[in-house]
XYZ file of C-alpha atoms in Angstrom:
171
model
C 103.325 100.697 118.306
C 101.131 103.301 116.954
C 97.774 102.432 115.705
C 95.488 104.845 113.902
C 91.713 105.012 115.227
C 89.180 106.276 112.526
C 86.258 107.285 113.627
C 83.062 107.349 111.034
C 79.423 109.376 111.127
C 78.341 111.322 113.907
C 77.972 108.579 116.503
C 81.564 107.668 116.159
C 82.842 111.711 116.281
C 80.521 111.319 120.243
C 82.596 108.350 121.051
C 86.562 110.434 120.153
C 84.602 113.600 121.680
C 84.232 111.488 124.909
C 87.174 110.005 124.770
C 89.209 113.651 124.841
C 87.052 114.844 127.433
C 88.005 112.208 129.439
C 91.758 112.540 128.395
C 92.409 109.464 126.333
C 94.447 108.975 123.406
C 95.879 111.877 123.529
C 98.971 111.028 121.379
C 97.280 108.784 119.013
C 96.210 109.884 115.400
C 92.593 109.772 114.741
C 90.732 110.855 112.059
C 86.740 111.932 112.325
C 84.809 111.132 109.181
C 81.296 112.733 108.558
C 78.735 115.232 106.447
C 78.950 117.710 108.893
C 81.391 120.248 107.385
C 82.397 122.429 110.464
C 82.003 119.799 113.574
C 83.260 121.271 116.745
C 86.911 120.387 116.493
C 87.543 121.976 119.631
C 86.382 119.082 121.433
C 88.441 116.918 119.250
C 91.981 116.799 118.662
C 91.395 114.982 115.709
C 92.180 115.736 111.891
C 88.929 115.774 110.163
C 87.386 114.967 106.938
C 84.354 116.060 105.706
C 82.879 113.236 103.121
C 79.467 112.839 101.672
C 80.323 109.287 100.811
C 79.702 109.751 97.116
C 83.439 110.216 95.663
C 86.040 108.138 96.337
C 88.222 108.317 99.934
C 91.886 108.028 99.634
C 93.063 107.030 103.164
C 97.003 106.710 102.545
C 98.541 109.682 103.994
C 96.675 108.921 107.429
C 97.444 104.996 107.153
C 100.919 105.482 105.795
C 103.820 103.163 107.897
C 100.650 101.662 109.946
C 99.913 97.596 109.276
C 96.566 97.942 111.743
C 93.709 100.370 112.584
C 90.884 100.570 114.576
C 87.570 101.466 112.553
C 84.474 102.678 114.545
C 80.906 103.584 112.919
C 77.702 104.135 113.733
C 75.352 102.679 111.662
C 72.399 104.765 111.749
C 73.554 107.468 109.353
C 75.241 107.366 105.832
C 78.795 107.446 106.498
C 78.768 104.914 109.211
C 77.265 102.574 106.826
C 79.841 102.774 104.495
C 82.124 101.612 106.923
C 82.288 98.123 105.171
C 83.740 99.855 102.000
C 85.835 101.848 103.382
C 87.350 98.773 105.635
C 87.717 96.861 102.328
C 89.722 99.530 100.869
C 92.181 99.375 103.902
C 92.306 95.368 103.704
C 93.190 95.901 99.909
C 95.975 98.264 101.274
C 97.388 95.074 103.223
C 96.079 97.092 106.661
C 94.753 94.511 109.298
C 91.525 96.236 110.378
C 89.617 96.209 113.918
C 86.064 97.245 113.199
C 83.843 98.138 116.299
C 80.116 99.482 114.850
C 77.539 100.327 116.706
C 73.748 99.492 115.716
C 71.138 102.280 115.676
C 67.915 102.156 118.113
C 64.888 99.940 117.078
C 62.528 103.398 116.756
C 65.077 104.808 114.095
C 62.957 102.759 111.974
C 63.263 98.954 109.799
C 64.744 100.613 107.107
C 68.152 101.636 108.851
C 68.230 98.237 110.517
C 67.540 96.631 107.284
C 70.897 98.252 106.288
C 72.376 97.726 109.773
C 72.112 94.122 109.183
C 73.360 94.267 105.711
C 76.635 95.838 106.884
C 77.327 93.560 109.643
C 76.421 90.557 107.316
C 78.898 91.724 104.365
C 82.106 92.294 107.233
C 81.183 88.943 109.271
C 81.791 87.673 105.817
C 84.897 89.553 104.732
C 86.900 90.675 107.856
C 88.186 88.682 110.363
C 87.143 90.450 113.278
C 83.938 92.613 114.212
C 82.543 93.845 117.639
C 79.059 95.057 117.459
C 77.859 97.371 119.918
C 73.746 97.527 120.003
C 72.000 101.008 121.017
C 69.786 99.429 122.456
C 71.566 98.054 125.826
C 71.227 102.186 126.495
C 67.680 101.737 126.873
C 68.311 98.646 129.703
C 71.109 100.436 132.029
C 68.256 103.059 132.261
C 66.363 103.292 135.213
C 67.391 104.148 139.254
C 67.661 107.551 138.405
C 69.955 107.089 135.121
C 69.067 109.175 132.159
C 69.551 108.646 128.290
C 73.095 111.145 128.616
C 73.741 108.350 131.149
C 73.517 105.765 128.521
C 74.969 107.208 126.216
C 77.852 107.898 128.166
C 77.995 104.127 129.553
C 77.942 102.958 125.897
C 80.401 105.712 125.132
C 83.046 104.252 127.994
C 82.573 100.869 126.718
C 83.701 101.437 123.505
C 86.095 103.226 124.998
C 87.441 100.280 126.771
C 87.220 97.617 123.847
C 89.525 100.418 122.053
C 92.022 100.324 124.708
C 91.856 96.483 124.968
C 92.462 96.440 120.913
C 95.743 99.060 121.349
C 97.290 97.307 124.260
C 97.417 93.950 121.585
C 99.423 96.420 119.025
C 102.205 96.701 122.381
């Protein structure tokens, strides 16, 4: 069984970046979601939308034929944080959806933690499912020599991982 990952705001378009540098996925559709209108697509073999989260997103050709997908955001930006939203709008499709987000540092300020916890509060309430990754563990495998590209790339493989772990229970 196929199941489509979408991946939304910049953080998220690190995470599939990583994950085709390291060769994963390779035959599964994803599709990047973010402001930036010319990302470096090279790195991603990804179809890609850009979205300033104002008008509406019509999903359907990507999710057509698929009863589950993955959802990953960042929530530090804008488009990550409409990741609620846009998971809604898949549930109403009758898509079961697997959201992984991933919280922004404490020195990006209360304001986008205010809406952080917003987010997470609103899908604990209407999904069934939600893994939350916190920027912050970056910070704490730092240290011995590891620097913040090391962190990032930790984070990077764990979410990595928890993706796999959510497509092998599609098999």
């Amino acid at each position: 069984m196929t199941i489509p990952i979408i991946f939304l705001g910049s953080a998220a378009g690190n995470i599939v970046q990583y994950a085709q540098k390291n060769k994963r996925w390779q035959t599964m559709p994803k599709l990047w979601i973010d402001t930036k209108s010319t990302p470096d697509l090279e790195q991603c073999d990804c179809d890609f939308i850009a979205w300033d989260g104002n008008e509406a997103l019509d999903l359907t050709s990507f999710t057509k034929g698929h009863s589950r997908v993955i959802l990953v955001a960042g929530l530090s930006g804008s488009v990550g944080s409409t990741v609620n939203d846009l998971a809604l709008q898949l549930v109403k499709q009758g898509i079961n959806v697997r959201p992984i987000v991933i919280k922004p540092f404490a020195f990006e300020g209360q304001e986008r933690h205010k809406i952080t916890d917003g987010v997470i509060e609103s899908m604990t309430q209407c999904l069934a499912t939600l893994t939350v990754f916190d920027n912050e563990l970056i910070l704490k495998w730092l240290g011995n020599g590891k620097t913040l590209v090391d962190g990032f790339e930790e984070c990077n493989r764990q979410v990595l991982e928890h993706i796999d772990a959510l497509l092998g229970e599609g098999s």
